[in-house]
Tab-separated table of C-alpha atoms in Angstrom:
chain	number	residue	atom	x	y	z
W	42	MET	CA	-71.434	-24.710	-26.198
W	43	GLN	CA	-71.131	-28.427	-25.846
W	44	LYS	CA	-71.671	-29.580	-22.297
W	45	LEU	CA	-68.596	-30.994	-20.575
W	46	GLN	CA	-68.741	-33.410	-17.700
W	47	GLN	CA	-66.446	-33.412	-14.650
W	48	TRP	CA	-64.862	-36.686	-15.665
W	49	HIS	CA	-63.603	-35.170	-18.936
W	50	ALA	CA	-60.950	-33.252	-16.956
W	51	GLY	CA	-60.639	-35.411	-13.916
W	52	ASP	CA	-56.858	-35.715	-14.092
W	53	CYS	CA	-56.093	-32.093	-15.048
W	54	THR	CA	-56.326	-29.730	-12.076
W	55	ALA	CA	-55.350	-26.609	-14.039
W	56	PHE	CA	-57.919	-27.379	-16.732
W	57	ARG	CA	-60.630	-27.927	-14.126
W	58	GLU	CA	-59.830	-24.566	-12.496
W	59	ALA	CA	-60.009	-22.832	-15.877
W	60	LEU	CA	-63.400	-24.428	-16.623
W	61	GLU	CA	-64.638	-23.490	-13.197
W	62	PHE	CA	-63.669	-19.889	-13.928
W	63	VAL	CA	-65.655	-19.911	-17.172
W	64	SER	CA	-68.659	-21.496	-15.421
W	65	ILE	CA	-68.667	-18.822	-12.743
W	66	GLN	CA	-68.296	-16.027	-15.279
W	67	ARG	CA	-71.394	-17.318	-17.130
W	68	SER	CA	-73.472	-17.850	-14.004
W	69	GLY	CA	-74.990	-14.382	-14.266
W	70	ARG	CA	-77.035	-15.146	-17.399
W	71	ASP	CA	-79.399	-17.817	-18.716
W	72	CYS	CA	-77.220	-20.434	-20.373
W	73	THR	CA	-79.419	-23.515	-20.309
W	74	ASN	CA	-78.007	-24.850	-23.513
W	75	ASP	CA	-74.582	-23.271	-23.147
W	76	SER	CA	-73.411	-24.217	-19.626
W	77	ILE	CA	-70.211	-25.784	-18.462
W	78	TYR	CA	-70.469	-28.083	-15.498
W	79	ILE	CA	-67.432	-28.511	-13.306
W	80	ASP	CA	-68.383	-30.051	-9.978
W	81	HIS	CA	-71.259	-32.260	-11.142
W	82	PRO	CA	-73.279	-33.301	-14.200
W	83	PRO	CA	-76.648	-31.602	-14.910
W	84	ASP	CA	-79.409	-32.078	-12.371
W	85	HIS	CA	-81.636	-34.042	-14.769
W	86	ALA	CA	-78.819	-36.598	-15.094
W	87	ARG	CA	-78.836	-37.269	-11.345
W	88	SER	CA	-81.378	-39.122	-9.278
W	89	THR	CA	-80.860	-36.645	-6.413
W	90	PRO	CA	-80.317	-32.957	-7.191
W	91	VAL	CA	-77.136	-31.473	-5.756
W	92	VAL	CA	-77.103	-27.868	-4.671
W	93	PRO	CA	-73.554	-26.532	-4.415
W	94	THR	CA	-72.820	-24.643	-1.210
W	95	PRO	CA	-71.170	-21.226	-1.375
W	96	ALA	CA	-68.102	-22.615	0.419
W	97	LYS	CA	-67.324	-24.878	-2.542
W	98	VAL	CA	-67.393	-22.085	-5.099
W	99	GLN	CA	-63.946	-20.509	-5.697
W	100	ARG	CA	-64.201	-17.306	-7.630
W	101	MET	CA	-61.278	-16.214	-9.861
W	102	SER	CA	-61.118	-12.652	-11.083
W	103	THR	CA	-58.194	-13.049	-13.540
W	104	MET	CA	-56.236	-15.615	-15.529
W	105	ASP	CA	-52.830	-14.328	-14.248
W	106	LYS	CA	-52.216	-17.675	-12.571
W	107	PHE	CA	-51.957	-19.319	-15.965
W	108	ALA	CA	-49.820	-16.692	-17.731
W	109	SER	CA	-46.437	-14.944	-17.301
W	110	ILE	CA	-46.940	-11.200	-17.522
W	111	THR	CA	-44.243	-8.510	-17.272
W	112	THR	CA	-45.492	-4.956	-17.091
W	113	ALA	CA	-43.514	-2.042	-18.522
W	114	ALA	CA	-42.512	-0.934	-15.006
W	115	GLU	CA	-41.338	-4.443	-14.092
W	116	LYS	CA	-39.347	-4.756	-17.325
W	117	LYS	CA	-37.589	-1.467	-16.676
W	118	LYS	CA	-36.691	-2.580	-13.167
W	119	ILE	CA	-35.301	-5.909	-14.396
W	120	ASP	CA	-33.432	-4.166	-17.229
W	121	ILE	CA	-31.596	-2.043	-14.661
W	122	VAL	CA	-30.626	-5.134	-12.647
W	123	VAL	CA	-29.334	-6.836	-15.818
W	124	ALA	CA	-27.396	-3.703	-16.770
W	125	LYS	CA	-25.762	-3.473	-13.326
W	126	TYR	CA	-24.683	-7.106	-13.644
W	127	ILE	CA	-23.148	-6.439	-17.078
W	128	TYR	CA	-21.229	-3.378	-15.836
W	129	ALA	CA	-20.106	-4.884	-12.528
W	130	THR	CA	-18.646	-7.993	-14.184
W	131	ASN	CA	-17.114	-6.207	-17.203
W	132	THR	CA	-19.206	-8.460	-19.440
W	133	PRO	CA	-19.427	-7.447	-23.131
W	134	PHE	CA	-22.702	-5.679	-23.933
W	135	SER	CA	-23.396	-8.185	-26.710
W	136	HIS	CA	-23.834	-10.856	-24.004
W	137	VAL	CA	-27.491	-9.831	-23.587
W	138	GLU	CA	-28.183	-10.875	-27.195
W	139	HIS	CA	-26.550	-14.281	-26.829
W	140	GLN	CA	-28.992	-17.141	-27.337
W	141	GLY	CA	-27.933	-18.767	-24.082
W	142	PHE	CA	-28.701	-15.605	-22.110
W	143	LYS	CA	-32.084	-15.296	-23.814
W	144	GLU	CA	-32.895	-18.895	-22.894
W	145	LEU	CA	-31.888	-18.218	-19.303
W	146	CYS	CA	-34.244	-15.223	-19.098
W	147	ALA	CA	-37.042	-17.247	-20.739
W	148	ALA	CA	-36.599	-20.028	-18.174
W	149	LEU	CA	-36.693	-17.563	-15.269
W	150	ARG	CA	-39.506	-15.395	-16.638
W	151	PRO	CA	-41.006	-16.365	-20.012
W	152	SER	CA	-42.659	-13.000	-20.618
W	153	TYR	CA	-39.472	-10.976	-20.039
W	154	LYS	CA	-37.505	-9.847	-23.070
W	155	PRO	CA	-33.933	-8.754	-22.212
W	156	PRO	CA	-32.611	-5.406	-23.477
W	157	SER	CA	-30.458	-5.112	-26.587
W	158	ARG	CA	-26.746	-4.353	-26.487
W	159	HIS	CA	-27.522	-0.856	-27.772
W	160	GLN	CA	-29.817	-0.222	-24.821
W	161	ILE	CA	-27.217	-1.568	-22.383
W	162	GLY	CA	-24.642	0.799	-23.852
W	163	GLY	CA	-27.067	3.721	-24.076
W	164	ASP	CA	-30.148	4.495	-21.987
W	165	SER	CA	-29.489	1.834	-19.343
W	166	LEU	CA	-25.921	3.046	-18.854
W	167	ASP	CA	-27.138	6.615	-18.329
W	168	GLU	CA	-29.803	5.483	-15.855
W	169	VAL	CA	-27.410	3.331	-13.823
W	170	HIS	CA	-24.834	6.126	-13.782
W	171	GLU	CA	-27.452	8.543	-12.469
W	172	LEU	CA	-28.608	6.071	-9.810
W	173	CYS	CA	-25.050	5.360	-8.635
W	174	THR	CA	-24.212	9.080	-8.558
W	175	LYS	CA	-27.254	9.868	-6.396
W	176	GLU	CA	-26.394	6.996	-4.057
W	177	ALA	CA	-22.800	8.245	-3.774
W	178	GLU	CA	-23.968	11.809	-3.099
W	179	LYS	CA	-26.167	10.534	-0.286
W	180	LYS	CA	-23.447	8.399	1.335
W	181	LEU	CA	-20.621	10.940	0.934
W	182	ASP	CA	-22.510	13.969	2.222
W	183	GLY	CA	-20.455	15.261	5.159
W	184	ALA	CA	-17.989	12.356	5.053
W	185	HIS	CA	-14.235	12.683	5.603
W	186	VAL	CA	-12.359	11.274	2.615
W	187	THR	CA	-9.005	10.999	0.918
W	188	LEU	CA	-8.823	11.693	-2.804
W	189	SER	CA	-6.515	9.575	-4.947
W	190	LEU	CA	-5.351	10.327	-8.487
W	191	ASP	CA	-3.866	7.856	-10.938
W	192	GLY	CA	-3.463	7.536	-14.686
W	193	TRP	CA	-3.325	4.565	-17.023
W	194	SER	CA	-4.533	3.354	-20.420
W	195	ASN	CA	-7.950	1.775	-20.949
W	196	VAL	CA	-8.714	-1.299	-23.075
W	197	HIS	CA	-8.559	0.867	-26.199
W	198	ASN	CA	-5.079	2.113	-25.190
W	199	GLU	CA	-6.484	5.601	-24.579
W	200	PRO	CA	-4.778	7.602	-21.791
W	201	ILE	CA	-7.106	8.459	-18.915
W	202	VAL	CA	-6.816	9.912	-15.423
W	203	CYS	CA	-9.176	8.825	-12.641
W	204	ILE	CA	-9.943	10.472	-9.316
W	205	ALA	CA	-11.484	8.398	-6.523
W	206	ALA	CA	-12.687	9.159	-2.992
W	207	ASN	CA	-11.762	6.753	-0.200
W	208	THR	CA	-13.748	6.821	3.050
W	209	VAL	CA	-12.706	5.931	6.587
W	210	GLU	CA	-14.940	2.855	6.340
W	211	GLY	CA	-12.844	1.532	3.444
W	212	GLU	CA	-15.320	2.282	0.639
W	213	THR	CA	-14.134	3.730	-2.674
W	214	TYR	CA	-16.167	5.956	-5.017
W	215	LEU	CA	-15.163	7.006	-8.533
W	216	ILE	CA	-15.459	10.796	-8.659
W	217	ASP	CA	-14.284	11.584	-12.168
W	218	THR	CA	-12.623	10.079	-15.238
W	219	VAL	CA	-10.758	12.362	-17.633
W	220	ASP	CA	-9.805	11.446	-21.193
W	221	THR	CA	-6.491	13.274	-21.503
W	222	ALA	CA	-6.306	12.745	-25.301
W	223	ASP	CA	-3.007	14.135	-26.573
W	224	ASN	CA	-2.229	16.194	-23.448
W	225	SER	CA	1.067	15.435	-21.769
W	226	HIS	CA	0.734	14.141	-18.216
W	227	ASP	CA	3.045	16.764	-16.763
W	228	ALA	CA	2.632	18.309	-13.317
W	229	GLY	CA	0.929	21.437	-14.696
W	230	TYR	CA	-1.795	19.595	-16.610
W	231	LEU	CA	-2.383	17.093	-13.798
W	232	GLY	CA	-2.652	20.044	-11.405
W	233	GLU	CA	-5.557	21.429	-13.428
W	234	ILE	CA	-7.311	18.057	-13.294
W	235	ALA	CA	-6.705	17.742	-9.548
W	236	LYS	CA	-8.044	21.221	-8.736
W	237	ALA	CA	-11.127	20.665	-10.906
W	238	ALA	CA	-11.770	17.342	-9.145
W	239	ILE	CA	-11.402	18.929	-5.694
W	240	SER	CA	-13.817	21.723	-6.621
W	241	LYS	CA	-16.346	19.277	-8.091
W	242	SER	CA	-16.083	17.010	-5.070
W	243	GLN	CA	-16.868	19.734	-2.580
W	244	SER	CA	-19.750	21.243	-4.580
W	245	GLN	CA	-21.455	18.025	-5.743
W	246	PHE	CA	-20.647	15.456	-3.052
W	247	LYS	CA	-20.165	17.871	-0.128
W	248	PHE	CA	-17.530	15.805	1.660
W	249	GLN	CA	-14.483	16.981	3.605
W	250	ILE	CA	-11.099	16.268	2.004
W	251	TYR	CA	-8.218	15.712	4.397
W	252	GLY	CA	-5.749	13.925	2.112
W	253	PHE	CA	-4.651	13.690	-1.503
W	254	VAL	CA	-2.778	10.521	-2.528
W	255	THR	CA	-0.728	9.788	-5.664
W	256	ASP	CA	1.986	7.359	-6.622
W	257	ASN	CA	5.638	8.427	-6.674
W	258	ALA	CA	6.413	9.062	-10.331
W	259	SER	CA	8.356	12.275	-10.865
W	260	ASN	CA	5.441	14.159	-12.459
W	261	VAL	CA	2.976	13.490	-9.630
W	262	THR	CA	5.639	14.080	-6.987
W	263	ILE	CA	5.987	17.592	-8.390
W	264	LEU	CA	2.180	17.799	-8.501
W	265	ARG	CA	1.928	17.092	-4.766
W	266	THR	CA	4.524	19.763	-4.055
W	267	ASN	CA	2.681	22.327	-6.176
W	268	LEU	CA	-0.669	21.578	-4.514
W	269	SER	CA	0.838	21.793	-1.023
W	270	GLU	CA	2.140	25.286	-1.848
W	271	ASP	CA	-1.284	26.465	-3.048
W	272	ALA	CA	-2.754	28.745	-0.364
W	273	ASP	CA	-6.294	27.594	-1.166
W	274	LEU	CA	-5.396	23.925	-0.678
W	275	ASN	CA	-2.989	24.002	2.267
W	276	TYR	CA	-5.585	22.292	4.464
W	277	ILE	CA	-5.193	19.084	2.405
W	278	ASN	CA	-2.369	16.722	3.312
W	279	MET	CA	-0.354	15.535	0.322
W	280	ILE	CA	0.414	11.847	0.847
W	281	PRO	CA	2.590	9.493	-1.245
W	282	CYS	CA	1.255	5.973	-1.816
W	283	SER	CA	3.135	3.707	0.616
W	284	ALA	CA	2.260	0.556	-1.331
W	285	HIS	CA	3.820	2.035	-4.478
W	286	VAL	CA	6.975	2.886	-2.533
W	287	VAL	CA	7.237	-0.707	-1.282
W	288	ASN	CA	6.944	-1.899	-4.871
W	289	LEU	CA	9.772	0.493	-5.835
W	290	LEU	CA	11.857	-0.991	-3.033
W	291	ALA	CA	11.208	-4.450	-4.474
W	292	GLN	CA	12.575	-3.211	-7.801
W	293	ASP	CA	15.646	-1.821	-6.005
W	294	LEU	CA	16.405	-5.191	-4.436
W	295	LYS	CA	15.593	-7.370	-7.429
W	296	MET	CA	18.490	-9.313	-8.989
W	297	PRO	CA	17.978	-9.366	-12.792
W	298	SER	CA	20.690	-11.969	-13.236
W	299	VAL	CA	18.508	-14.352	-11.232
W	300	THR	CA	15.003	-13.372	-12.249
W	301	ASP	CA	15.760	-13.308	-15.981
W	302	LYS	CA	16.987	-16.912	-15.898
W	303	VAL	CA	13.982	-18.056	-13.891
W	304	VAL	CA	11.613	-16.395	-16.364
W	305	LYS	CA	13.323	-18.267	-19.230
W	306	VAL	CA	12.736	-21.592	-17.506
W	307	ILE	CA	9.113	-20.777	-16.727
W	308	LYS	CA	8.392	-19.683	-20.300
W	309	PHE	CA	10.043	-22.824	-21.652
W	310	PHE	CA	7.730	-25.128	-19.675
W	311	ARG	CA	4.627	-23.005	-20.292
W	312	ASN	CA	5.120	-22.482	-24.035
W	313	HIS	CA	6.237	-25.958	-25.172
W	314	HIS	CA	3.855	-28.903	-25.231
W	315	LYS	CA	6.236	-31.746	-24.363
W	316	PRO	CA	7.930	-30.073	-21.363
W	317	ALA	CA	4.497	-28.950	-20.112
W	318	ALA	CA	3.249	-32.548	-20.391
W	319	TRP	CA	6.348	-33.855	-18.564
W	320	LEU	CA	5.764	-31.468	-15.679
W	321	LYS	CA	2.090	-32.408	-15.466
W	322	GLU	CA	3.005	-36.109	-15.479
W	323	LYS	CA	5.341	-35.513	-12.540
W	324	GLY	CA	2.533	-33.901	-10.575
W	325	GLY	CA	4.069	-30.446	-10.691
W	326	LYS	CA	2.092	-27.241	-10.174
W	327	ARG	CA	1.538	-24.624	-12.854
W	328	LEU	CA	4.462	-22.219	-13.147
W	329	SER	CA	3.559	-18.551	-12.681
W	330	LEU	CA	4.929	-15.774	-14.889
W	331	PRO	CA	5.627	-12.331	-13.387
W	332	ASN	CA	3.632	-9.342	-14.591
W	333	ASP	CA	4.848	-5.758	-14.300
W	334	THR	CA	1.344	-4.485	-13.517
W	335	ARG	CA	0.749	-7.075	-10.786
W	336	TRP	CA	2.712	-6.330	-7.651
W	337	ASN	CA	4.045	-9.425	-5.872
W	338	SER	CA	3.879	-11.438	-9.106
W	339	MET	CA	7.678	-11.825	-9.196
W	340	ASN	CA	7.621	-13.354	-5.733
W	341	ASP	CA	4.840	-15.699	-6.862
W	342	ALA	CA	6.898	-16.694	-9.915
W	343	LEU	CA	10.016	-17.424	-7.869
W	344	GLN	CA	8.041	-19.487	-5.358
W	345	SER	CA	6.424	-21.537	-8.133
W	346	TYR	CA	9.914	-22.198	-9.553
W	347	ARG	CA	11.277	-23.233	-6.152
W	348	ASP	CA	8.326	-25.512	-5.387
W	349	ASN	CA	8.617	-27.221	-8.782
W	350	TRP	CA	12.405	-27.401	-8.877
W	351	PRO	CA	12.684	-31.104	-7.852
W	352	HIS	CA	10.325	-32.012	-10.719
W	353	LEU	CA	12.165	-29.732	-13.137
W	354	LEU	CA	15.508	-31.281	-12.252
W	355	ALA	CA	14.151	-34.830	-12.619
W	356	ILE	CA	12.672	-33.942	-16.031
W	357	ALA	CA	15.960	-32.404	-17.175
W	358	GLU	CA	17.882	-35.559	-16.240
W	359	GLU	CA	15.345	-37.986	-17.740
W	360	HIS	CA	15.017	-36.123	-21.040
W	361	ARG	CA	18.545	-34.798	-21.396
W	362	GLN	CA	18.980	-36.542	-24.741
W	363	ASP	CA	15.559	-35.487	-26.023
W	364	ASP	CA	15.509	-32.834	-28.742
W	365	ALA	CA	12.807	-31.050	-26.750
W	366	MET	CA	15.343	-30.386	-23.939
W	367	PRO	CA	18.017	-27.977	-25.261
W	368	ASN	CA	21.427	-28.003	-23.568
W	369	GLN	CA	21.036	-24.386	-22.488
W	370	MET	CA	17.794	-25.175	-20.689
W	371	TYR	CA	19.285	-28.284	-19.105
W	372	ASN	CA	22.195	-26.207	-17.760
W	373	LEU	CA	19.828	-23.586	-16.291
W	374	ILE	CA	17.663	-26.139	-14.521
W	375	SER	CA	20.563	-28.139	-13.115
W	376	ASP	CA	22.392	-25.003	-11.881
W	377	ILE	CA	22.199	-25.400	-8.097
W	378	SER	CA	23.549	-21.883	-7.542
W	379	LEU	CA	20.539	-20.471	-9.401
W	380	LYS	CA	18.201	-22.320	-7.056
W	381	ARG	CA	20.036	-20.929	-4.012
W	382	ASN	CA	19.857	-17.408	-5.428
W	383	VAL	CA	16.128	-17.888	-5.952
W	384	GLU	CA	15.715	-18.875	-2.304
W	385	GLU	CA	17.660	-15.773	-1.274
W	386	MET	CA	15.416	-13.605	-3.436
W	387	ILE	CA	12.318	-15.167	-1.892
W	388	SER	CA	13.601	-14.358	1.613
W	389	ILE	CA	13.818	-10.705	0.503
W	390	LEU	CA	10.590	-10.451	-1.488
W	391	THR	CA	8.333	-12.301	0.967
W	392	PRO	CA	8.434	-9.556	3.646
W	393	LEU	CA	7.842	-7.023	0.884
W	394	ALA	CA	4.850	-9.002	-0.395
W	395	LYS	CA	3.397	-9.183	3.113
W	396	ALA	CA	3.812	-5.425	3.597
W	397	LEU	CA	2.203	-4.738	0.216
W	398	ASP	CA	-0.839	-6.817	1.065
W	399	GLN	CA	-1.231	-5.015	4.385
W	400	LEU	CA	-0.827	-1.533	2.906
W	401	GLN	CA	-3.401	-2.282	0.201
W	402	GLY	CA	-6.029	-3.326	2.743
W	403	SER	CA	-9.449	-1.682	2.723
W	404	GLN	CA	-9.017	-0.077	6.161
W	405	VAL	CA	-5.393	0.978	6.623
W	406	TYR	CA	-4.596	4.205	8.445
W	407	LEU	CA	-1.563	6.494	8.238
W	408	SER	CA	-0.414	5.235	11.625
W	409	ASP	CA	-0.482	1.665	10.293
W	410	ALA	CA	1.994	2.618	7.573
W	411	VAL	CA	4.549	3.644	10.221
W	412	HIS	CA	4.089	0.343	12.050
W	413	ILE	CA	4.293	-1.737	8.847
W	414	TRP	CA	7.449	0.037	7.684
W	415	ASP	CA	9.090	-0.575	11.057
W	416	ILE	CA	8.467	-4.333	10.846
W	417	LEU	CA	9.510	-4.432	7.173
W	418	SER	CA	12.771	-2.596	7.873
W	419	LYS	CA	13.708	-5.007	10.667
W	420	GLU	CA	12.915	-8.103	8.573
W	421	LEU	CA	14.845	-6.853	5.538
W	422	ASN	CA	17.851	-5.648	7.502
W	423	SER	CA	18.255	-9.177	8.885
W	424	VAL	CA	18.825	-10.586	5.363
W	425	LEU	CA	20.312	-7.622	3.454
W	426	SER	CA	23.863	-6.417	3.223
W	427	THR	CA	24.772	-3.039	4.703
W	428	GLU	CA	24.907	-1.533	1.229
W	429	LYS	CA	21.396	-2.721	0.307
W	430	GLN	CA	19.980	-1.546	3.633
W	431	LYS	CA	20.459	1.992	2.321
W	432	HIS	CA	17.632	1.345	-0.156
W	433	VAL	CA	15.304	0.565	2.736
W	434	VAL	CA	16.175	3.804	4.543
W	435	LYS	CA	15.692	5.823	1.348
W	436	ARG	CA	12.288	4.337	0.511
W	437	ARG	CA	11.005	4.604	4.077
W	438	LYS	CA	11.825	8.304	4.086
W	439	MET	CA	10.032	8.680	0.746
W	440	SER	CA	6.930	6.901	2.040
W	441	LEU	CA	6.470	8.479	5.473
W	442	SER	CA	5.976	12.138	6.341
W	443	ARG	CA	5.093	14.246	9.354
W	444	ILE	CA	1.366	13.553	8.966
W	445	HIS	CA	2.174	9.834	9.307
W	446	TYR	CA	4.201	10.450	12.454
W	447	LEU	CA	1.522	12.646	14.048
W	448	SER	CA	-1.146	10.045	13.261
W	449	TYR	CA	1.071	7.409	14.823
W	450	LEU	CA	1.476	9.458	18.022
W	451	LEU	CA	-2.298	9.900	18.228
W	452	ASP	CA	-3.114	6.215	17.720
W	453	PRO	CA	-3.566	4.478	21.114
W	454	ARG	CA	-2.899	1.087	19.518
W	455	TYR	CA	0.764	2.003	19.085
W	456	ASN	CA	1.312	4.083	22.210
W	457	GLY	CA	3.391	1.361	23.850
W	458	GLU	CA	5.857	1.326	20.964
W	459	ASN	CA	8.871	3.572	20.683
W	460	ILE	CA	9.900	3.279	17.046
W	461	LEU	CA	9.986	6.944	15.996
W	462	THR	CA	13.314	8.702	15.861
W	463	ALA	CA	13.841	12.079	17.531
W	464	GLU	CA	13.642	13.663	14.085
W	465	ASP	CA	10.322	11.922	13.362
W	466	LYS	CA	8.818	13.144	16.631
W	467	SER	CA	10.080	16.678	16.022
W	468	GLU	CA	8.355	16.771	12.625
W	469	ALA	CA	5.116	15.523	14.185
W	470	ILE	CA	5.248	18.163	16.940
W	471	ASP	CA	5.903	20.929	14.395
W	472	LEU	CA	2.847	19.833	12.405
W	473	ALA	CA	0.727	19.754	15.568
W	474	LYS	CA	1.802	23.318	16.392
W	475	SER	CA	0.886	24.523	12.907
W	476	LEU	CA	-2.572	22.964	13.141
W	477	HIS	CA	-3.552	24.335	16.545
W	478	ASN	CA	-1.725	25.994	19.447
W	479	ASP	CA	-3.330	23.740	22.051
W	480	LEU	CA	-2.774	20.523	20.150
W	481	VAL	CA	0.705	19.803	21.517
W	482	PRO	CA	-0.304	19.862	25.243
W	483	THR	CA	-3.387	17.824	24.358
W	484	LEU	CA	-1.197	15.356	22.483
W	485	MET	CA	1.116	14.951	25.468
W	486	LYS	CA	-1.811	14.380	27.849
W	487	PHE	CA	-3.354	11.908	25.420
W	488	ARG	CA	-0.176	9.863	25.217
W	489	VAL	CA	0.206	9.766	28.979
W	490	ARG	CA	-3.417	8.696	29.517
W	491	SER	CA	-3.229	6.099	26.744
W	492	THR	CA	-0.046	4.660	28.224
W	493	VAL	CA	-1.721	4.338	31.622
W	494	MET	CA	-4.779	2.666	30.063
W	495	ILE	CA	-2.601	0.223	28.150
W	496	ARG	CA	-0.660	-0.708	31.271
W	497	LYS	CA	-3.858	-1.220	33.294
W	498	SER	CA	-5.372	-3.399	30.601
């Protein structure tokens, strides 16, 4: 091999290290005419021979420093991480075959080749599901949970029913998903799904179920009644979803004559280019449309209308003669009574929105529901007529039950309050008696001690 001198690679550190590696590898054999000199030219080219010391010799066993290598085990591990990202973000599986994603992976690790969309939707999905199931089994073993059941349609408009487990710590685990196909979601069929889910939960996840929560549609209301009358399931408390009840109360108090007009105005400015440009020019904020599947969205829509109303009115006056401003729309915007009705609706929906946000928190207890309903009732009764206050009483009774009242009595945070009626307390005491004979005296002692502790603090 042609002899190379040190100065040939003087400015290239990586090249020098590579040549040094080759020189060291060849040092074990006679290579008089086939040597590569790194640190110095040949001895016969120097006036004074140089003997390299062992400290200057850096031995390299591999070339890994100069190459990106991904082993099969490392690729599998990275594939799982990529798959989890795809599933967690609801990203289409085809994303992994996008050129931009491939370039990203190449920049991060040149030797790594991302999985195909078929692998993401096949083997990787099975592996991640198995990993998540094992992790859930480990965390839920011996835990106290509440099961919740709900049904809806997926992105393919296929009817499904899901059962989830909710822990005291506020974590939620998907237990089962059932494709109901052409089966009617009546109380009988849903009862079969619920019992199967309860049996599976106890055998596979080994947790303790103390509550079963559903919304308040007529079919699942009957379901809760049927399950509570089942002798094998009487240890599980059947609980209506308080957040869903609050949303029903919002529907009770909604004024269609007001909301329908507001929606027309919002759609007009969102769906027409010139009015949208006028609003933007005025510095107005984007108008929000209500959505039936998003609770509190009507309140958000009304507030966006109220906040933008000065701009809307100015636009209506400035462009009254413009063909892009129909007379009907001008009359709606300039109607001061509509604006006042919107403000009245906001004063009603805002307490409801606040209660909804609280009830949908990650760590909300049954006792909290009693406290939240008490505050909500007082705030609404201050702005509602006597006739509309009846809706509040009806929905509160639908939302709260004796298990709520007993939990409230046992919660030291609320021991200083006296918001339960005599009927509420009687129901709580009756439940305590049915659970254990000694629970009522213990409950009384607990309340007395908690009251003393609260006063001392």
